[in-house]
CSV table of C-alpha atoms and ligand atoms in Angstrom, one decimal:
chain,number,residue,atom,x,y,z
A,8,MET,CA,40.2,-34.4,7.1
A,9,LYS,CA,36.8,-33.3,8.5
A,10,SER,CA,34.1,-36.0,8.8
A,11,LEU,CA,30.9,-35.8,6.9
A,12,SER,CA,29.0,-34.9,10.3
A,13,GLN,CA,31.4,-32.0,10.9
A,14,ILE,CA,30.9,-30.7,7.3
A,15,LEU,CA,27.1,-31.0,7.8
A,16,MET,CA,27.2,-29.1,11.1
A,17,LEU,CA,29.5,-26.4,9.6
A,18,SER,CA,27.1,-25.9,6.8
A,19,LEU,CA,24.0,-25.7,9.0
A,20,SER,CA,25.9,-23.1,11.2
A,21,ILE,CA,26.7,-21.0,8.1
A,22,PHE,CA,23.1,-21.3,6.9
A,23,LEU,CA,21.6,-20.4,10.3
A,24,LEU,CA,24.1,-17.4,10.5
A,25,SER,CA,23.1,-16.2,7.0
A,26,CYS,CA,19.3,-16.4,8.1
A,27,GLU,CA,20.1,-14.4,11.3
A,28,MET,CA,21.9,-11.9,9.2
A,29,LYS,CA,18.8,-11.2,7.0
A,30,PRO,CA,17.4,-7.8,8.0
A,31,THR,CA,13.8,-8.0,9.2
A,32,ILE,CA,11.6,-5.1,8.3
A,33,GLY,CA,8.3,-4.5,9.9
A,34,PHE,CA,5.5,-3.0,7.9
A,35,LEU,CA,2.8,-1.3,10.0
A,36,VAL,CA,-0.2,-0.5,7.7
A,37,ALA,CA,-3.1,1.6,8.9
A,38,ASN,CA,-6.0,-0.4,7.3
A,39,LEU,CA,-7.0,-2.3,4.1
A,40,GLU,CA,-10.1,0.0,3.4
A,41,GLN,CA,-8.9,1.1,0.0
A,42,GLU,CA,-7.8,-1.5,-2.7
A,43,ARG,CA,-4.3,0.0,-3.1
A,44,TRP,CA,-3.1,-0.9,0.4
A,45,GLN,CA,-3.0,-4.6,-0.4
A,46,LYS,CA,-1.0,-3.8,-3.4
A,47,ASP,CA,1.4,-1.8,-1.3
A,48,ILE,CA,1.8,-4.8,1.0
A,49,ASP,CA,2.3,-7.3,-1.7
A,50,ASN,CA,4.8,-5.2,-3.5
A,51,PHE,CA,6.6,-4.3,-0.4
A,52,LYS,CA,7.0,-7.9,0.8
A,53,ALA,CA,8.3,-9.1,-2.6
A,54,ASN,CA,10.7,-6.2,-2.8
A,55,VAL,CA,12.2,-6.8,0.7
A,56,GLU,CA,12.4,-10.4,0.0
A,57,ASP,CA,14.2,-9.7,-3.3
A,58,LEU,CA,16.6,-7.5,-1.7
A,59,GLY,CA,17.6,-10.2,0.8
A,60,GLY,CA,15.4,-9.2,3.9
A,61,ILE,CA,12.5,-10.6,5.7
A,62,ALA,CA,9.2,-8.5,5.8
A,63,ILE,CA,6.6,-8.8,8.6
A,64,VAL,CA,3.3,-7.1,8.2
A,65,ALA,CA,0.6,-5.9,10.5
A,66,VAL,CA,-2.7,-4.1,9.8
A,67,ALA,CA,-4.2,-1.8,12.4
A,68,ASP,CA,-7.9,-1.6,11.1
A,69,SER,CA,-7.7,2.2,11.6
A,70,ASP,CA,-7.1,2.0,15.4
A,71,GLU,CA,-4.0,4.0,16.4
A,72,LYS,CA,-3.7,2.1,19.8
A,73,VAL,CA,-3.8,-1.3,17.9
A,74,GLN,CA,-1.0,0.2,15.7
A,75,TYR,CA,1.1,1.1,18.8
A,76,GLU,CA,0.6,-2.4,20.2
A,77,GLN,CA,1.7,-3.9,16.7
A,78,ALA,CA,4.7,-1.7,16.8
A,79,LEU,CA,5.6,-2.7,20.4
A,80,LYS,CA,5.3,-6.3,19.3
A,81,MET,CA,7.6,-5.9,16.3
A,82,ILE,CA,10.1,-4.0,18.5
A,83,ALA,CA,10.1,-6.9,21.1
A,84,ASP,CA,10.5,-9.5,18.2
A,85,GLY,CA,13.5,-7.6,17.2
A,86,VAL,CA,12.9,-5.9,13.8
A,87,ASP,CA,15.7,-3.8,12.3
A,88,VAL,CA,13.7,-1.1,10.8
A,89,LEU,CA,9.9,-0.1,11.1
A,90,VAL,CA,8.1,1.2,7.9
A,91,VAL,CA,4.8,2.9,9.0
A,92,VAL,CA,1.7,4.0,7.2
A,93,PRO,CA,0.3,6.0,10.3
A,94,VAL,CA,-3.3,5.8,11.4
A,95,ASN,CA,-2.8,9.1,13.1
A,96,ARG,CA,-0.2,11.7,11.9
A,97,THR,CA,0.8,13.0,15.3
A,98,LYS,CA,0.0,10.0,17.8
A,99,ALA,CA,2.3,7.9,15.6
A,100,CYS,CA,5.2,9.7,17.2
A,101,GLU,CA,4.8,7.4,20.1
A,102,ILE,CA,5.9,4.6,17.7
A,103,VAL,CA,9.0,6.6,16.6
A,104,LYS,CA,10.0,7.4,20.2
A,105,THR,CA,9.8,3.8,21.5
A,106,ALA,CA,11.5,2.5,18.4
A,107,HIS,CA,14.3,5.0,18.9
A,108,LYS,CA,14.7,3.8,22.5
A,109,ASN,CA,15.3,0.5,21.0
A,110,SER,CA,17.6,1.9,18.5
A,111,ILE,CA,15.3,1.0,15.7
A,112,PRO,CA,14.9,3.6,12.8
A,113,VAL,CA,11.5,4.6,11.3
A,114,ILE,CA,10.6,5.3,7.9
A,115,SER,CA,7.0,6.7,7.2
A,116,TYR,CA,5.3,5.4,4.3
A,117,ASP,CA,3.0,7.5,2.0
A,118,ARG,CA,1.7,9.5,4.9
A,119,LEU,CA,4.0,11.7,7.1
A,120,ILE,CA,4.5,11.3,10.7
A,121,LYS,CA,4.5,14.8,12.3
A,122,ASN,CA,6.5,16.5,15.1
A,123,CYS,CA,9.1,13.9,15.9
A,124,ASN,CA,12.5,12.6,15.0
A,125,LEU,CA,11.3,10.5,12.2
A,126,ASP,CA,14.3,9.0,10.2
A,127,TYR,CA,12.9,8.9,6.6
A,128,HIS,CA,9.8,9.5,4.6
A,129,ILE,CA,8.6,7.9,1.4
A,130,SER,CA,5.8,9.2,-0.5
A,131,THR,CA,4.3,10.8,-3.6
A,132,ASP,CA,4.3,14.7,-4.2
A,133,ASN,CA,0.9,15.0,-2.5
A,134,ILE,CA,0.8,18.9,-3.0
A,135,GLY,CA,1.4,18.1,-6.8
A,136,ILE,CA,-1.5,15.6,-6.7
A,137,GLY,CA,-3.9,18.4,-5.4
A,138,GLU,CA,-2.7,20.7,-8.2
A,139,LEU,CA,-3.1,17.9,-10.9
A,140,GLN,CA,-6.7,17.4,-9.8
A,141,ALA,CA,-7.7,21.2,-9.7
A,142,ASN,CA,-5.7,22.0,-12.9
A,143,TYR,CA,-7.5,19.3,-14.9
A,144,LEU,CA,-11.0,20.3,-13.7
A,145,THR,CA,-10.4,24.0,-14.1
A,146,LYS,CA,-9.1,23.6,-17.6
A,147,ILE,CA,-12.5,22.1,-18.5
A,148,LYS,CA,-14.5,24.5,-16.3
A,149,PRO,CA,-12.6,27.6,-15.6
A,150,SER,CA,-15.6,28.9,-14.0
A,151,GLY,CA,-18.5,27.7,-11.9
A,152,LYS,CA,-19.3,26.2,-8.5
A,153,TYR,CA,-17.0,23.7,-7.0
A,154,GLY,CA,-17.3,21.5,-4.0
A,155,ILE,CA,-14.2,20.2,-2.1
A,156,ILE,CA,-14.3,16.9,-0.2
A,157,GLY,CA,-11.0,16.8,1.7
A,158,GLY,CA,-9.5,13.6,3.2
A,159,ALA,CA,-9.3,12.6,6.8
A,160,THR,CA,-8.1,15.0,9.5
A,161,THR,CA,-5.8,12.3,11.0
A,162,ASP,CA,-3.8,12.0,7.8
A,163,ASN,CA,-1.3,14.7,6.6
A,164,ASN,CA,-1.9,14.0,3.0
A,165,ALA,CA,-5.3,15.5,3.3
A,166,TYR,CA,-3.8,18.8,4.2
A,167,LEU,CA,-1.1,18.6,1.4
A,168,LEU,CA,-3.7,17.8,-1.2
A,169,LYS,CA,-5.7,20.9,-0.1
A,170,LEU,CA,-2.7,23.0,-0.5
A,171,GLY,CA,-2.2,21.9,-3.9
A,172,GLN,CA,-5.9,22.3,-4.9
A,173,MET,CA,-5.9,25.9,-3.4
A,174,ASN,CA,-2.7,26.8,-5.4
A,175,VAL,CA,-4.8,26.4,-8.5
A,176,LEU,CA,-8.3,27.5,-7.2
A,177,GLN,CA,-7.4,30.5,-5.1
A,178,PRO,CA,-6.7,32.9,-8.1
A,179,LEU,CA,-9.8,31.8,-9.7
A,180,ILE,CA,-11.9,32.3,-6.5
A,181,ASP,CA,-10.2,35.8,-6.1
A,182,ASN,CA,-11.2,36.9,-9.6
A,183,GLY,CA,-14.7,35.7,-9.1
A,184,SER,CA,-14.6,32.9,-11.6
A,185,ILE,CA,-15.0,30.1,-9.2
A,186,GLU,CA,-17.3,29.8,-6.1
A,187,ILE,CA,-16.6,27.2,-3.5
A,188,ILE,CA,-20.1,25.7,-2.5
A,189,PHE,CA,-18.8,23.2,0.1
A,190,ASP,CA,-15.5,22.5,1.5
A,191,SER,CA,-14.6,20.3,4.4
A,192,TYR,CA,-12.3,17.5,5.7
A,193,THR,CA,-13.6,14.2,6.6
A,194,LYS,CA,-13.0,11.8,9.6
A,195,HIS,CA,-12.1,8.9,7.5
A,196,TRP,CA,-11.6,8.5,3.7
A,197,SER,CA,-15.0,6.8,3.2
A,198,ILE,CA,-17.7,6.5,0.6
A,199,HIS,CA,-20.3,7.4,3.2
A,200,GLU,CA,-18.8,10.8,3.9
A,201,GLY,CA,-18.5,11.6,0.3
A,202,TYR,CA,-22.0,10.9,-0.3
A,203,GLU,CA,-23.3,12.8,3.0
A,204,MET,CA,-21.4,15.9,2.1
A,205,THR,CA,-22.5,16.1,-1.5
A,206,ASN,CA,-26.2,15.1,-0.5
A,207,LYS,CA,-26.3,17.8,2.0
A,208,TYR,CA,-25.5,20.5,-0.5
A,209,LEU,CA,-27.9,18.8,-3.3
A,210,GLN,CA,-30.8,19.0,-0.8
A,211,GLU,CA,-30.5,22.9,-0.8
A,212,SER,CA,-29.3,23.3,-4.5
A,213,GLU,CA,-28.6,21.4,-7.6
A,214,ASP,CA,-26.5,24.2,-8.9
A,215,ILE,CA,-23.0,22.5,-9.0
A,216,ASP,CA,-20.3,22.2,-11.7
A,217,ALA,CA,-17.4,20.2,-10.2
A,218,ILE,CA,-16.4,18.1,-7.1
A,219,ILE,CA,-12.8,17.6,-6.1
A,220,ALA,CA,-12.5,14.5,-3.9
A,221,GLY,CA,-9.4,13.5,-1.8
A,222,ASN,CA,-9.7,9.8,-2.9
A,223,ASP,CA,-11.8,7.5,-5.0
A,224,ASP,CA,-13.9,6.4,-2.1
A,225,LEU,CA,-15.0,10.0,-1.4
A,226,ALA,CA,-15.5,10.5,-5.0
A,227,SER,CA,-17.7,7.3,-5.4
A,228,GLY,CA,-20.0,8.6,-2.5
A,229,ALA,CA,-20.3,11.9,-4.2
A,230,ILE,CA,-21.2,10.1,-7.5
A,231,SER,CA,-24.0,8.1,-5.7
A,232,ALA,CA,-25.5,11.4,-4.3
A,233,LEU,CA,-25.3,12.9,-7.9
A,234,LYS,CA,-27.1,10.0,-9.3
A,235,GLU,CA,-30.0,10.6,-6.9
A,236,HIS,CA,-30.4,14.0,-8.5
A,237,ASN,CA,-29.9,12.8,-12.1
A,238,LEU,CA,-26.7,14.9,-12.0
A,239,GLU,CA,-24.2,11.9,-12.7
A,240,GLY,CA,-22.0,12.6,-15.8
A,241,LYS,CA,-23.0,16.3,-15.7
A,242,VAL,CA,-20.7,17.3,-13.0
A,243,LEU,CA,-16.9,17.0,-13.1
A,244,VAL,CA,-15.5,14.7,-10.4
A,245,ALA,CA,-11.9,14.2,-9.5
A,246,GLY,CA,-10.6,11.4,-7.2
A,247,GLN,CA,-7.4,9.5,-6.4
A,248,ASP,CA,-6.0,6.0,-6.2
A,249,ALA,CA,-7.2,4.5,-9.5
A,250,ASP,CA,-9.6,2.2,-7.8
A,251,ILE,CA,-11.5,-0.2,-10.2
A,252,GLU,CA,-14.7,1.4,-9.3
A,253,ALA,CA,-13.3,4.8,-10.2
A,254,ILE,CA,-11.9,3.5,-13.5
A,255,LYS,CA,-15.3,2.0,-14.3
A,256,ASN,CA,-17.0,5.4,-13.4
A,257,ILE,CA,-14.4,7.1,-15.7
A,258,VAL,CA,-15.3,4.8,-18.6
A,259,ILE,CA,-18.9,5.5,-18.5
A,260,GLY,CA,-18.4,9.2,-17.9
A,261,ASN,CA,-19.5,9.6,-14.2
A,262,GLN,CA,-16.0,10.4,-13.1
A,263,THR,CA,-13.6,12.8,-15.0
A,264,ILE,CA,-10.3,11.7,-13.6
A,265,THR,CA,-8.4,9.8,-10.8
A,266,ILE,CA,-4.8,9.9,-9.9
A,267,TYR,CA,-2.6,6.8,-10.3
A,268,LYS,CA,0.2,6.6,-7.7
A,269,PRO,CA,3.3,4.7,-8.5
A,270,ILE,CA,2.7,1.9,-5.8
A,271,GLU,CA,5.4,-0.4,-7.3
A,272,SER,CA,8.1,2.3,-7.3
A,273,LEU,CA,6.9,3.5,-3.9
A,274,SER,CA,7.2,0.1,-2.3
A,275,TYR,CA,10.4,-0.5,-4.0
A,276,ALA,CA,11.8,2.8,-2.7
A,277,ALA,CA,10.6,1.9,0.8
A,278,ALA,CA,12.1,-1.6,0.8
A,279,ASP,CA,15.4,-0.4,-0.6
A,280,ALA,CA,15.7,2.4,2.0
A,281,ALA,CA,14.7,-0.1,4.7
A,282,ILE,CA,17.3,-2.6,3.7
A,283,LYS,CA,20.0,0.1,3.3
A,284,ILE,CA,19.2,1.7,6.6
A,285,SER,CA,19.3,-1.6,8.5
A,286,LYS,CA,22.9,-1.9,7.1
A,287,GLY,CA,23.8,1.6,8.2
A,288,ILE,CA,23.8,2.9,4.7
A,289,ALA,CA,22.1,6.2,4.0
A,290,PRO,CA,19.6,5.8,1.0
A,291,SER,CA,20.3,8.3,-1.8
A,292,ASN,CA,17.5,10.7,-2.4
A,293,GLY,CA,18.9,13.8,-4.1
A,294,SER,CA,18.9,15.8,-0.9
A,295,VAL,CA,15.0,16.1,-0.7
A,296,THR,CA,13.7,16.8,2.7
A,297,VAL,CA,10.2,17.4,4.1
A,298,ASN,CA,9.6,19.4,7.2
A,299,ASN,CA,7.6,17.3,9.7
A,300,GLY,CA,7.3,20.2,12.3
A,301,LYS,CA,10.4,18.8,14.3
A,302,ARG,CA,13.0,18.3,11.7
A,303,LEU,CA,13.9,18.2,8.0
A,304,VAL,CA,13.2,14.5,7.2
A,305,PRO,CA,15.1,13.1,4.3
A,306,ALA,CA,12.6,12.0,1.9
A,307,ILE,CA,11.8,10.5,-1.5
A,308,LEU,CA,8.8,12.0,-3.4
A,309,LEU,CA,7.6,10.4,-6.5
A,310,GLN,CA,5.4,11.8,-9.2
A,311,ALA,CA,1.7,10.5,-9.7
A,312,GLN,CA,-0.1,10.6,-13.0
A,313,ILE,CA,-3.6,11.7,-14.1
A,314,VAL,CA,-5.9,8.8,-15.5
A,315,ASN,CA,-8.8,10.0,-17.8
A,316,LYS,CA,-10.9,8.2,-20.2
A,317,GLN,CA,-8.3,8.5,-23.0
A,318,ASN,CA,-5.3,7.2,-21.2
A,319,ILE,CA,-6.6,4.2,-19.1
A,320,GLU,CA,-5.0,1.7,-21.4
A,321,MET,CA,-1.6,3.6,-21.4
A,322,THR,CA,-1.5,4.0,-17.7
A,323,VAL,CA,-3.1,1.6,-15.2
A,324,ILE,CA,-3.5,-1.4,-17.6
A,325,SER,CA,-0.2,-1.2,-19.3
A,326,GLU,CA,1.5,-1.0,-16.1
A,327,GLY,CA,-0.4,-3.9,-14.7
A,328,PHE,CA,-2.0,-2.0,-12.0
A,329,ILE,CA,-5.4,-3.2,-13.2
A,330,LYS,CA,-6.6,-5.9,-15.5
A,331,LYS,CA,-8.7,-5.1,-18.6
A,332,GLU,CA,-11.2,-7.8,-17.5
A,333,GLU,CA,-11.7,-6.3,-14.1
A,334,ILE,CA,-13.1,-3.1,-15.7
A,335,LYS,CA,-15.6,-5.0,-17.7
A,336,LYS,CA,-16.8,-7.0,-14.6
A,337,ARG,CA,-20.1,-5.6,-13.3
B,403,GAL,C1,-4.0,8.7,1.9
B,403,GAL,C2,-3.3,8.3,0.5
B,403,GAL,C3,-4.5,8.0,-0.5
B,403,GAL,C4,-5.6,7.1,0.0
B,403,GAL,C5,-6.0,7.5,1.4
B,403,GAL,C6,-6.9,6.6,1.9
B,403,GAL,O1,-3.1,8.9,2.8
B,403,GAL,O2,-2.4,9.2,0.1
B,403,GAL,O3,-3.8,7.5,-1.6
B,403,GAL,O4,-5.3,6.0,-0.2
B,403,GAL,O5,-5.0,7.6,2.3
B,403,GAL,O6,-6.4,5.4,2.2
């Protein structure tokens, strides 16, 4: 017969062993500048925990060196898998290389890490998002003067969006229906850059029909510049992320559409893949791969949705992404 203290010791060791066996997943996030990233973090943490793991999170405030240091710390702390939203699409390779030296697999989340032996990629179909934006606006205005405000050059998604936008716009440019009046990438994804680029054009001419912006912050800056020229609501504007500000602008008619990314599903897919990989199981992905310049990386690419004035209720509100009261707040 075992004594009570022996039984207690045994239960304690079993408990400690089960804690130790919980996979630890490190989530490295580039910054919290757009609302969506806090939602990504909250969902990711909850999903990892539901799947029996422990999630630790670090935010790099857009500094690639800080992100590398954060990765080193997580590697030293013994994470089983790293999930990374890279600050810089190529420099983040250093994270992958160091993690691999320590036998830690790396998944890139939302943004692809280029030119290295990345293990897995989870994102949305970003070329598809560019196509959705351009298709929507060109259906309303099949001809006219279009401005393009691209995303950050450090972010691979900026180039994919542009590919998608040009898939739609190029034939219309070639047949003379559409003229591109400005078109540039940005350094960040900031309101300020959206404002500057639009304002620069408006100083020269107010002849403009539509603006396709890489995200809602860039769109919001563009709308501020349009306002200064009394052009808000008269020019079509597309953004991305379904930020509250963008939804408010759509309600009052100053923005035409935004794109709603499936953050809950994205973070679930990443948590699920990370937990599986930590156990040596290959996540199922229907054989999708993306070429990151070095290898065909197994990937999961989810679909995004258009949000316009008519479907706000059916999309972001019904899915709990945004609360109705938030839209009404000034
Ligand atoms: C991109 C992402 C967008 C937007 C942007 C700014 O990588 O795809 O959804 O959030 O970063 O953070």
